[in-house]
Tab-separated table of C-alpha atoms and ligand atoms in Angstrom:
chain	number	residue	atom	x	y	z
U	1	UNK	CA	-22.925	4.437	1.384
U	2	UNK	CA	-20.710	4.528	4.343
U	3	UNK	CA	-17.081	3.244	4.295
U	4	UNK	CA	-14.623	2.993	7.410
U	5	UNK	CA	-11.360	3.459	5.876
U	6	UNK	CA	-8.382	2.741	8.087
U	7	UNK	CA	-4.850	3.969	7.199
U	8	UNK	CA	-6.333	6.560	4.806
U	9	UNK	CA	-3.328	9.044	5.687
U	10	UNK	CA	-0.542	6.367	4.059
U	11	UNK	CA	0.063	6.372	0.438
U	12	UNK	CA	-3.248	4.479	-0.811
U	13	UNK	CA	-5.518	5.044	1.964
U	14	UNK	CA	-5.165	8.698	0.768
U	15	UNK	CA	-5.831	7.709	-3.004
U	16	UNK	CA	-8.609	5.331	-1.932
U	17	UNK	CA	-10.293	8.117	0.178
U	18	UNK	CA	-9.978	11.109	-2.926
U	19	UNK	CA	-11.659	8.129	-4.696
U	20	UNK	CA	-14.563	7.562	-2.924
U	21	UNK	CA	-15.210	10.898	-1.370
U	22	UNK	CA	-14.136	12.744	-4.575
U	23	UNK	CA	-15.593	10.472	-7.478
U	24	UNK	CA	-18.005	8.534	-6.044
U	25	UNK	CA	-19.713	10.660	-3.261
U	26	UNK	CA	-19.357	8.192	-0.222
U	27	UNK	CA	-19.598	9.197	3.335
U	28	UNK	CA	-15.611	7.899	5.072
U	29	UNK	CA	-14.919	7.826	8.231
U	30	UNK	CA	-10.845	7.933	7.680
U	31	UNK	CA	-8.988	5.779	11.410
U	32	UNK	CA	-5.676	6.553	10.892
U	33	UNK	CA	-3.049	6.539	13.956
U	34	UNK	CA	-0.737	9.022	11.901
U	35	UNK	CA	2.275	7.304	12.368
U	36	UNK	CA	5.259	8.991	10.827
U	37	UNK	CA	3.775	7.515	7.067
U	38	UNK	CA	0.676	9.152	7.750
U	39	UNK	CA	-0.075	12.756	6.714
U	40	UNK	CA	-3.337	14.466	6.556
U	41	UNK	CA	-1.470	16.965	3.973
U	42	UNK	CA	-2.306	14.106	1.407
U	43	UNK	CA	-5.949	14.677	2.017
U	44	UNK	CA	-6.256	18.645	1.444
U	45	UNK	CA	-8.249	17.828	-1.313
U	46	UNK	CA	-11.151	16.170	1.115
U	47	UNK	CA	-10.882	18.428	3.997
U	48	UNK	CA	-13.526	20.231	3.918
U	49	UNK	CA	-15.945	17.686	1.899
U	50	UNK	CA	-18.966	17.023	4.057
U	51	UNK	CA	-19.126	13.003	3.909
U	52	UNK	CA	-15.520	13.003	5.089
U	53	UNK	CA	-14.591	12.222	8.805
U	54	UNK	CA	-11.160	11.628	10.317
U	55	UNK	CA	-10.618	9.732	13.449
U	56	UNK	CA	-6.940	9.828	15.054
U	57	UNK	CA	-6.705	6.296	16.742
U	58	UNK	CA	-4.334	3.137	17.145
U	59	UNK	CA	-6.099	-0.203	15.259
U	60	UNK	CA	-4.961	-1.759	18.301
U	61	UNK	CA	-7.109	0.200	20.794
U	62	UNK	CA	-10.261	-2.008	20.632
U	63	UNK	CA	-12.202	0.986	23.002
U	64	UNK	CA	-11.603	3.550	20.336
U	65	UNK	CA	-12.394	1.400	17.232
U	66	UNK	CA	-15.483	-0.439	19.067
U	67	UNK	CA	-16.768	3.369	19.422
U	68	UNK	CA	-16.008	4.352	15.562
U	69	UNK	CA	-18.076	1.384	14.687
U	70	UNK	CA	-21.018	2.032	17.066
U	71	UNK	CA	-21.199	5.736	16.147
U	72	UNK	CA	-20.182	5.791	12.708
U	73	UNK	CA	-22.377	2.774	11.552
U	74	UNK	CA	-20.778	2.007	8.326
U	75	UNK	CA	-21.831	-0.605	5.436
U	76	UNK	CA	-18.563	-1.449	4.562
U	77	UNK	CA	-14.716	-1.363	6.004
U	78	UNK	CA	-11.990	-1.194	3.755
U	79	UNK	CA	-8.737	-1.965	5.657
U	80	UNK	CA	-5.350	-0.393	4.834
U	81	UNK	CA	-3.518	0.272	8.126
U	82	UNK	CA	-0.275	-0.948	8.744
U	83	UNK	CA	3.283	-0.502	8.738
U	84	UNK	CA	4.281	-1.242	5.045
U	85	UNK	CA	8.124	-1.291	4.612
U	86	UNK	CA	9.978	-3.862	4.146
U	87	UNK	CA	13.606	-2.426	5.296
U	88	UNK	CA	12.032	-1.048	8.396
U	89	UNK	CA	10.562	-4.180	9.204
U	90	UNK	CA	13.750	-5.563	9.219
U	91	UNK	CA	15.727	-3.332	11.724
U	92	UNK	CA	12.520	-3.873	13.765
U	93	UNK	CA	9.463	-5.645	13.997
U	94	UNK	CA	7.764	-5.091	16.612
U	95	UNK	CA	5.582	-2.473	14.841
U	96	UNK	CA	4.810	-4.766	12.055
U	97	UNK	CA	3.642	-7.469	14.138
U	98	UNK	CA	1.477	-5.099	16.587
U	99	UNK	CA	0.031	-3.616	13.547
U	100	UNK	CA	-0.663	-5.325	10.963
U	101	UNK	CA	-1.247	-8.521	13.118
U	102	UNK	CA	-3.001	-7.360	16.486
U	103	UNK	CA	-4.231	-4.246	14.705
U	104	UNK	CA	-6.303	-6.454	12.264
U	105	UNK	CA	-6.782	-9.224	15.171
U	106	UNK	CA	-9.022	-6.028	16.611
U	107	UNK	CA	-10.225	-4.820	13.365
U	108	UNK	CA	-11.825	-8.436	13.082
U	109	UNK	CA	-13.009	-8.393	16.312
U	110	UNK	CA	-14.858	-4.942	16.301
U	111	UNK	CA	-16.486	-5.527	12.688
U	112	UNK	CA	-17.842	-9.056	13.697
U	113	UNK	CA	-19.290	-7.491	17.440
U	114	UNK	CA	-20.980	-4.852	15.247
U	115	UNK	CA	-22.008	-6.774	12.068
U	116	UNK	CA	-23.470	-9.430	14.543
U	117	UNK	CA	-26.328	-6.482	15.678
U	118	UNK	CA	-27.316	-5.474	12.520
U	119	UNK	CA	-30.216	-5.852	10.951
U	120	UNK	CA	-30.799	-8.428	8.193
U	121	UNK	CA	-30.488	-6.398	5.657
U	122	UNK	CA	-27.647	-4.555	6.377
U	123	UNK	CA	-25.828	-7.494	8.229
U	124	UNK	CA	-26.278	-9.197	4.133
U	125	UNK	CA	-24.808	-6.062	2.473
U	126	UNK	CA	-21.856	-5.693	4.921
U	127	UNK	CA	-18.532	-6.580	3.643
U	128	UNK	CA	-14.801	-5.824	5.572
U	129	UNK	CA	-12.207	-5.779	2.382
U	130	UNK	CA	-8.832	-6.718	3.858
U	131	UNK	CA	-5.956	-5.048	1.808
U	132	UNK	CA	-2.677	-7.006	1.530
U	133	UNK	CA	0.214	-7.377	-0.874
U	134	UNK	CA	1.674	-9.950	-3.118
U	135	UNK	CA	4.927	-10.641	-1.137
U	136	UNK	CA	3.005	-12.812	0.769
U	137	UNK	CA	3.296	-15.606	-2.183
U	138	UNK	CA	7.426	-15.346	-1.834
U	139	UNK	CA	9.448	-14.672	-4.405
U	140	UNK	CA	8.791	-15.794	-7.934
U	141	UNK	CA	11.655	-17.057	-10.278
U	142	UNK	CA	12.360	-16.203	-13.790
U	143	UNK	CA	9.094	-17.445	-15.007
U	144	UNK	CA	5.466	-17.522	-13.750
U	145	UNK	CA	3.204	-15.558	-12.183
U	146	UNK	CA	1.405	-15.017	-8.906
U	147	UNK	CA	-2.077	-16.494	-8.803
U	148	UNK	CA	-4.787	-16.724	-6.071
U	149	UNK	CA	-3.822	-20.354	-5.467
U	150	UNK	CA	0.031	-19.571	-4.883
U	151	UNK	CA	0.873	-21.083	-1.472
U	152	UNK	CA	2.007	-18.238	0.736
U	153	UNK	CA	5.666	-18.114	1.150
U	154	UNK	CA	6.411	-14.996	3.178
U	155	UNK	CA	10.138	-13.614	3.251
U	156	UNK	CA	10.723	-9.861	5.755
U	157	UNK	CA	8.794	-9.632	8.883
U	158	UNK	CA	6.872	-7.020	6.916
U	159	UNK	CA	5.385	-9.666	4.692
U	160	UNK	CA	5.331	-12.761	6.955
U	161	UNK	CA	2.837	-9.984	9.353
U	162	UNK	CA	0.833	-9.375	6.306
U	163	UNK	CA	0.368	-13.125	5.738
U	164	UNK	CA	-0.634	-13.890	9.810
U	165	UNK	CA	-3.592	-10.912	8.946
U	166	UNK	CA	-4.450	-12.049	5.778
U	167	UNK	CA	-5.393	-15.764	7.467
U	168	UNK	CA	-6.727	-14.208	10.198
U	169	UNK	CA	-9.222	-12.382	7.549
U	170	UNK	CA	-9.678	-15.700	6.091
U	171	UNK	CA	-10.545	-17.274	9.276
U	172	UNK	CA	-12.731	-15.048	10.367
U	173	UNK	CA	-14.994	-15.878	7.451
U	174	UNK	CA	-14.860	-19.340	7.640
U	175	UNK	CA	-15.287	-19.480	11.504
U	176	UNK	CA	-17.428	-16.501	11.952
U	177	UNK	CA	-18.890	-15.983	9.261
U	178	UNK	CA	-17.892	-12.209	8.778
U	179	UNK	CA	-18.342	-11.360	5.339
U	180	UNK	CA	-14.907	-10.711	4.343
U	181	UNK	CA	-12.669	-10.201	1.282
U	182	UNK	CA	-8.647	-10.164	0.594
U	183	UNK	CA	-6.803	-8.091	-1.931
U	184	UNK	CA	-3.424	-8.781	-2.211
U	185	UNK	CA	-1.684	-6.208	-4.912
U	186	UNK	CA	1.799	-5.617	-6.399
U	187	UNK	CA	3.906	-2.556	-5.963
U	188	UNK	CA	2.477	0.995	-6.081
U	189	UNK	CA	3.435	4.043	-7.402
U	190	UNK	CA	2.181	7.217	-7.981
U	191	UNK	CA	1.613	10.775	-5.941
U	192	UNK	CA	1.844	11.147	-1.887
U	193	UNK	CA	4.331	7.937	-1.822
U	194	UNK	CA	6.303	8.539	0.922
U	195	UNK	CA	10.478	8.896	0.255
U	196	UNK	CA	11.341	5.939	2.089
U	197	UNK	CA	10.136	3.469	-1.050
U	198	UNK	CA	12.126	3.098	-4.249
U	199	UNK	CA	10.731	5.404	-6.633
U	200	UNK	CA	10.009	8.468	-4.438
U	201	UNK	CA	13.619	8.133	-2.784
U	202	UNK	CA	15.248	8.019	-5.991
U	203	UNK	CA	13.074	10.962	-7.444
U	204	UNK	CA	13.938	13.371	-4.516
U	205	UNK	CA	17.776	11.884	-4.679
U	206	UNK	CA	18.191	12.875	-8.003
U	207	UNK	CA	16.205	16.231	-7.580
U	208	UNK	CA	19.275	17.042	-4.781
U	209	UNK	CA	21.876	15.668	-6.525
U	210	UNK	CA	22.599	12.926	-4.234
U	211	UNK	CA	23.033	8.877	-4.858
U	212	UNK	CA	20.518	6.577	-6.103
U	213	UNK	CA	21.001	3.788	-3.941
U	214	UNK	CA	20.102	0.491	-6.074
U	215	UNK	CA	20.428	-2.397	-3.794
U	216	UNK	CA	22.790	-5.413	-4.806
U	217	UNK	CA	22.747	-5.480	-9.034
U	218	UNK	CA	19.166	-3.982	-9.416
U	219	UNK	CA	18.230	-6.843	-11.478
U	220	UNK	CA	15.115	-7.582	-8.842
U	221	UNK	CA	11.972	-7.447	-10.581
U	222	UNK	CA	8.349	-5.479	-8.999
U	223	UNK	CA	5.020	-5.380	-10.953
U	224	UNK	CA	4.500	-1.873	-10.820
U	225	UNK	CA	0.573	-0.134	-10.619
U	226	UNK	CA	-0.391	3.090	-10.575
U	227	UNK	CA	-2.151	3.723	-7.072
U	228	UNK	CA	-4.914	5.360	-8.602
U	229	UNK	CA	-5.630	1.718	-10.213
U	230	UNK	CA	-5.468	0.281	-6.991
U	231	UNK	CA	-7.821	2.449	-5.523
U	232	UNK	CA	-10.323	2.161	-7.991
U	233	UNK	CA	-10.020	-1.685	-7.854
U	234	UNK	CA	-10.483	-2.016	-4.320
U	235	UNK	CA	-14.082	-0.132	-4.365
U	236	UNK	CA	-14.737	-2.671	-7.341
U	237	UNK	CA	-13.739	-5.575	-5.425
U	238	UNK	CA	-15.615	-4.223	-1.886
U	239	UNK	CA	-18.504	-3.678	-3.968
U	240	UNK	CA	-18.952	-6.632	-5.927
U	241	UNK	CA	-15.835	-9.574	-4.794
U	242	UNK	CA	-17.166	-12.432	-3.631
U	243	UNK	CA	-16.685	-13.261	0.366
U	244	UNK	CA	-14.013	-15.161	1.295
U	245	UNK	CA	-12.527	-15.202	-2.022
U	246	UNK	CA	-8.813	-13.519	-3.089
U	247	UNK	CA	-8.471	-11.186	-5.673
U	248	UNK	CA	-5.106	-10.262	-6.991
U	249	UNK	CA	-4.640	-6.875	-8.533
U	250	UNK	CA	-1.115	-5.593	-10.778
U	251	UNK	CA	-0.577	-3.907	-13.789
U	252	UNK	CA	1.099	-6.257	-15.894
U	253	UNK	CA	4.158	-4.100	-15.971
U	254	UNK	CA	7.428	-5.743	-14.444
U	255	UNK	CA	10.625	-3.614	-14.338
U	256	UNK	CA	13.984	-4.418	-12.985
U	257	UNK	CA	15.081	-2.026	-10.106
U	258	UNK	CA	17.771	-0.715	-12.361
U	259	UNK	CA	15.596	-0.216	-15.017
U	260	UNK	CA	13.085	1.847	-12.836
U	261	UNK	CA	15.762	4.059	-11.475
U	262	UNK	CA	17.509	4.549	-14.970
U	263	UNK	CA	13.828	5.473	-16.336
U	264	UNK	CA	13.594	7.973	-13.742
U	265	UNK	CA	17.120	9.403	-14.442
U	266	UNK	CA	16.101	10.151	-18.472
U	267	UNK	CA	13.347	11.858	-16.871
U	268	UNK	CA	15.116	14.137	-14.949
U	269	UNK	CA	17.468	14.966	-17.787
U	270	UNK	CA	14.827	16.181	-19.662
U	271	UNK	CA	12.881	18.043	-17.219
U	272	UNK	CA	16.061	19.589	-15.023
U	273	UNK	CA	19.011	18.908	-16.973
U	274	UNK	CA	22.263	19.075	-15.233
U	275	UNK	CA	26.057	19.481	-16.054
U	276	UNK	CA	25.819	15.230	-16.329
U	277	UNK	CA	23.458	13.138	-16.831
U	278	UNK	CA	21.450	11.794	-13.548
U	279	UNK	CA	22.168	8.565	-14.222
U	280	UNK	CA	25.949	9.688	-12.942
U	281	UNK	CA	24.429	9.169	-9.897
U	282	UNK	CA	23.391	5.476	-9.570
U	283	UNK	CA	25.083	3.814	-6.569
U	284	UNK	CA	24.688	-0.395	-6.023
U	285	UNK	CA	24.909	-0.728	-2.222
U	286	UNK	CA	24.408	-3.681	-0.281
U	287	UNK	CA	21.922	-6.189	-0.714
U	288	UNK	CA	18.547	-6.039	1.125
U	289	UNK	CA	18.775	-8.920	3.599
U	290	UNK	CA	16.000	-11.925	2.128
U	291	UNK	CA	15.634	-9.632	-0.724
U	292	UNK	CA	12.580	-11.397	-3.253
U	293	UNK	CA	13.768	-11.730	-6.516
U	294	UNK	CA	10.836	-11.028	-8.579
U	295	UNK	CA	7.079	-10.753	-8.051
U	296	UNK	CA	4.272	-10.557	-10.900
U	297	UNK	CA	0.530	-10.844	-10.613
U	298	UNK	CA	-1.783	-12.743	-12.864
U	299	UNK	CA	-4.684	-10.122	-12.140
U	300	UNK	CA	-6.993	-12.091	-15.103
U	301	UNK	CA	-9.718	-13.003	-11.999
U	302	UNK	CA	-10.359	-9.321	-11.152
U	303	UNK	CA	-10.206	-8.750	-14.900
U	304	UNK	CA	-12.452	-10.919	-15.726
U	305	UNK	CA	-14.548	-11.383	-13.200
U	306	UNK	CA	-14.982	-7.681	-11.724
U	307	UNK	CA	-14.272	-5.839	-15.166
U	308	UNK	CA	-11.409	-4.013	-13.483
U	309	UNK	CA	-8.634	-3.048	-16.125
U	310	UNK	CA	-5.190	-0.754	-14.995
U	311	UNK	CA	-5.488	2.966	-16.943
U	312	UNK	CA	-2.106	3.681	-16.614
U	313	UNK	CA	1.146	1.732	-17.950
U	314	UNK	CA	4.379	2.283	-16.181
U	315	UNK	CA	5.708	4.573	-19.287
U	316	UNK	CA	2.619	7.198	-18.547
U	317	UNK	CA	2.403	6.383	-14.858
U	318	UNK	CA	6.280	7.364	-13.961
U	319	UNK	CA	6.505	10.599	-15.907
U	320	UNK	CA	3.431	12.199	-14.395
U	321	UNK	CA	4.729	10.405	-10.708
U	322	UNK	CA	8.209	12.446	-11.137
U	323	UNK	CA	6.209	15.657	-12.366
U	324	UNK	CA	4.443	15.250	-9.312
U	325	UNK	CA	7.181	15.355	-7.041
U	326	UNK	CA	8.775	18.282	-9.188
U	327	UNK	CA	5.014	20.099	-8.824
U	328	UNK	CA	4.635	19.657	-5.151
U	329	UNK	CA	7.630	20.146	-2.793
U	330	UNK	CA	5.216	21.515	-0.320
U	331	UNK	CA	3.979	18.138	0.474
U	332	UNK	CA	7.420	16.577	0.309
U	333	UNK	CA	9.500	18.604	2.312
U	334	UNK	CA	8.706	18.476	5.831
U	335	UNK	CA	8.619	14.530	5.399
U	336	UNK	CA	12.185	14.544	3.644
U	337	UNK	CA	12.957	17.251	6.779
U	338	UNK	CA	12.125	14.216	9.073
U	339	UNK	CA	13.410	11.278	7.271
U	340	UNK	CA	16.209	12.062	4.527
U	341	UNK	CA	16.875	9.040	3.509
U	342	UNK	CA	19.490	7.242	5.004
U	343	UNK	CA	19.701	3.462	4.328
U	344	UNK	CA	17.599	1.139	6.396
U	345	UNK	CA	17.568	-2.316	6.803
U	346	UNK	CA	20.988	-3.840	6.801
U	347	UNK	CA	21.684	-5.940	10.371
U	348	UNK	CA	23.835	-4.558	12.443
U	349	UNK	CA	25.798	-7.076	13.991
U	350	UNK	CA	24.896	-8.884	17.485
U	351	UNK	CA	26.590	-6.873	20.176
U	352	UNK	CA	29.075	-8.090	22.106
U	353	UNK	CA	28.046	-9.965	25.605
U	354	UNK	CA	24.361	-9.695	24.563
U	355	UNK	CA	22.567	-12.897	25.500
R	401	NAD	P1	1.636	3.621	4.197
R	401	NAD	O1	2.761	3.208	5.074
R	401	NAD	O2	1.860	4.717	3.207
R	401	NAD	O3	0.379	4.087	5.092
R	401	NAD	C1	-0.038	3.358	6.197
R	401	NAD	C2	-1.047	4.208	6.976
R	401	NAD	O4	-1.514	3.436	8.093
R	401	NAD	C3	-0.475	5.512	7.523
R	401	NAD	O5	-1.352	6.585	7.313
R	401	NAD	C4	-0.311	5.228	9.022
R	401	NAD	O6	-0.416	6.384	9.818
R	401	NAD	C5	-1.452	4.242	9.261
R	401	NAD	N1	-1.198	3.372	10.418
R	401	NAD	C6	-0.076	2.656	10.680
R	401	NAD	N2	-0.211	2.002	11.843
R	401	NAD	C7	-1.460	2.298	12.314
R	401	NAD	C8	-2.173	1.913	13.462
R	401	NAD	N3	-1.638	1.092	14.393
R	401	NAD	N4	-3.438	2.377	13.624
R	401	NAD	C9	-3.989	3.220	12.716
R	401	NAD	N5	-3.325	3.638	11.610
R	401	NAD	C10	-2.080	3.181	11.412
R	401	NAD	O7	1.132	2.308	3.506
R	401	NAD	P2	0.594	2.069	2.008
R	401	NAD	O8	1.738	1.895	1.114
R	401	NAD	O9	-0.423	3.091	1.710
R	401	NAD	O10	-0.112	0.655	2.178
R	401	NAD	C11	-1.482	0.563	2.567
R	401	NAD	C12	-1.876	-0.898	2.623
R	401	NAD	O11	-1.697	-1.500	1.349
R	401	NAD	C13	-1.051	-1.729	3.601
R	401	NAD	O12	-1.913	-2.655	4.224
R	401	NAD	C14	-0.036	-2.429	2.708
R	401	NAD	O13	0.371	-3.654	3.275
R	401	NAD	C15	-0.855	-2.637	1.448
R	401	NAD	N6	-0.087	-2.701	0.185
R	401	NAD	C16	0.846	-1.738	-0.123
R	401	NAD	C17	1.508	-1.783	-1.361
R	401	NAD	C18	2.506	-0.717	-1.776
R	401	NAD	O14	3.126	-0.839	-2.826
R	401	NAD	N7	2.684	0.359	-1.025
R	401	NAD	C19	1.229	-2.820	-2.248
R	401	NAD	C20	0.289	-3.794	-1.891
R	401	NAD	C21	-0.367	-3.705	-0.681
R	402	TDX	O1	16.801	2.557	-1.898
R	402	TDX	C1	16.296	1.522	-2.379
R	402	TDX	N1	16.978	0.824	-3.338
R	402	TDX	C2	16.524	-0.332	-3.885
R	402	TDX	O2	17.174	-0.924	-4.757
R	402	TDX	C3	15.023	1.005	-1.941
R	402	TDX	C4	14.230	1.724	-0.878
R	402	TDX	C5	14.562	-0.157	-2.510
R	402	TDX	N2	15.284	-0.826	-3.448
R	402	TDX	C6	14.754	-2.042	-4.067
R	402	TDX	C7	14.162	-3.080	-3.128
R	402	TDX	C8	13.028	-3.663	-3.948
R	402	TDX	O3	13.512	-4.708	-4.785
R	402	TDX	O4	13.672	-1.607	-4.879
R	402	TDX	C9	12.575	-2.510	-4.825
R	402	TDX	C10	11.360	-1.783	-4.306
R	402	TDX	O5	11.586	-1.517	-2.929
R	402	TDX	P1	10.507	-0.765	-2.012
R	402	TDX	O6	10.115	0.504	-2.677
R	402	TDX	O7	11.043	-0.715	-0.626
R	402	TDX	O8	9.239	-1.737	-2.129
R	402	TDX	P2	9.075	-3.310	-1.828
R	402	TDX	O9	10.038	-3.774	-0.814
R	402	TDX	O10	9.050	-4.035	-3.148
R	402	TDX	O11	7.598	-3.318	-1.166
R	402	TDX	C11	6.540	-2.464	-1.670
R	402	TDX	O12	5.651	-3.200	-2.476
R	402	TDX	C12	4.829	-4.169	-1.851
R	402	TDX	C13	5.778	-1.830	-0.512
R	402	TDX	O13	6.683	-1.113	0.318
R	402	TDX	C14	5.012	-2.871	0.289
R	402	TDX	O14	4.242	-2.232	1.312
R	402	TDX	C15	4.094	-3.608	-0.649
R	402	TDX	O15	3.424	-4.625	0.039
């Protein structure tokens, strides 16, 4: 088996690559731009593993992605690559929207070239699994959950350029006929999460002694999952989810912000206490701008369907995450040297004169 991963130097790509190289023995041709998310320090573990390739190239760059399809030949593609977060999205989106729109806009257009010359066989078997996110339903209110049939309702420019590629995907099935299938999963967690997302930045925060910024009251709800879950559910649903159908994938574990970040702070006091407790160090700070109040996936049709169940629960899941990150500074550090945090996302004000 042969699987084009792209974006397998970001947070999951890297957890979906141990996966199949590691557990199940799969050639992967990694495509992965290495933009500043991407790090091939989360795939040390790989390296030297002989089904494992890495390509540096842009999605965008049809020459370079026509040529990883033509040389690499692969049964299946499992798409990750984009720019994934939400307050950078919002001071700028250009990046979002020539990723994870024109970047899959390519993706499409290379699989579909190539799928269209192979044999019958093989042209049967192919699949391209499209990997999205739940904020492209909106925001959910006290009650209810996320299903396949929730009419997209996309907030940021991170999650409105996720919803353009995920109907793109869609449309290239219908039209084309490319096999395809969508994913579209809650909020992960886990090792190799880069410190610009809530529960790595609050980790290293309160390893340094610095504030734990909780935007507005922290009483926004995510569905947290373990990425390891999420990795092992998108091989189940490239393997064996139908084309053209959705398949939602969470944990069934929804936490307030506050309650996340307060979590993390007993954790800390056990494993590096301090002259007070961490919790000392909670800071609310201004609202994120369109900030979703709550999201929760009903993940019964993978459950059901697939047999894919989560492993972890958040309780297990966030004590070995912050061991992690106590374990493995090496990987940590020279990101935190490059980006140390500081608050992204707020609008700055038009500028006076501009048109
Ligand atoms: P990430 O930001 O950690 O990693 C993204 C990877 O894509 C990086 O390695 C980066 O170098 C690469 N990349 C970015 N632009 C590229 C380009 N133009 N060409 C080639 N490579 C490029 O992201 P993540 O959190 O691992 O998310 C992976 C996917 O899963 C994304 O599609 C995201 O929308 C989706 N998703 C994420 C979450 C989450 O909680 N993080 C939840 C649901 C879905
Ligand atoms: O410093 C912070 N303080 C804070 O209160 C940060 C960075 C975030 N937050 C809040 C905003 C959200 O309500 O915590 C929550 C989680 O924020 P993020 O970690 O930025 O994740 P989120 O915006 O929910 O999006 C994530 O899950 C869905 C991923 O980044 C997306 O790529 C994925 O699609």
């Amino acid at each position: 088996m042969r699987i084009l991963v792209t974006g397998g130097a970001g947070f999951i790509g890297s957890a979906v690559v141990r996966h199949l190289v590691l557990d199940k023995g799969y050639e992967v041709l990694n495509v992965d731009k290495l933009t500043y998310a991407g790090t091939q320090t989360s795939l040390t573990s790989v390296g030297n593993q002989a089904g494992y390739r890495f390509l540096k190239a842009d999605i965008c760059d049809r020459g370079a992605i026509a040529e990883a399809f033509s040389s690499f030949q692969p049964d299946r593609v499992m798409h990750l690559a984009a720019e994934s977060h939400v307050d950078r999205s919002i001071t700028g989106a250009k990046d979002f929207v020539d990723t994870n729109v024109i970047g899959t806009f390519t993706m499409l257009e290379c699989a579909r070239q190539y799928w269209a010359g192979l044999e019958p066989a093989r042209k049967e078997a192919f699949r391209f699994l499209h990997v999205s996110t739940d904020e492209v339903y909106g925001s959910l209110g006290d009650d209810g959950l996320f299903t396949e049939e929730t009419p997209y309702d996309p907030s940021s420019p991170y999650s409105a350029s996720k919803a353009a590629s995920d109907h793109l995907a869609k449309a290239w099935m219908r039209t084309y006929g490319l096999p395809v299938v969508v994913s579209n999963c809650s909020n992960n967690y886990g090792p190799f999460h880069f410190p610009e997302k809530l529960i790595p930045l609050t980790i290293l925060n309160a390893m340094e002694g610095k504030p734990l910024p909780v935007y507005g009251n922290g009483a926004n709800i995510r569905d947290w999952l373990y990425v390891e879950d999420h990795a092992r559910a998108l091989d189940i649903i490239a393997e064996r989810g139908r084309i053209g159908e959705t398949y939602n994938v969470g944990g069934r574990n929804e936490r307030r912000n506050i309650d996340v970040v307060t979590r993390i702070c007993e954790l800390m006091d056990g494993f590096r206490p301090g002259r007070q407790p961490h919790a000392a160090l909670i800071t609310h700070v201004a609202d994120r701008p369109g900030h979703d109040a709550r999201y929760a996936i009903d993940a019964t049709k993978l459950e059901t369907e697939l047999g894919w169940k989560a492993e972890e629960n958040f309780d297990t899941g966030i004590e070995k995450t912050v061991r992690w990150y106590l374990d493995n500074e090496w990987w940590w550090a020279p990101l935190r040297s490059g980006y140390a945090g500081t608050r992204l996302g707020l609008i700055d004000p038009p500028k006076q004169g501009a048109a």
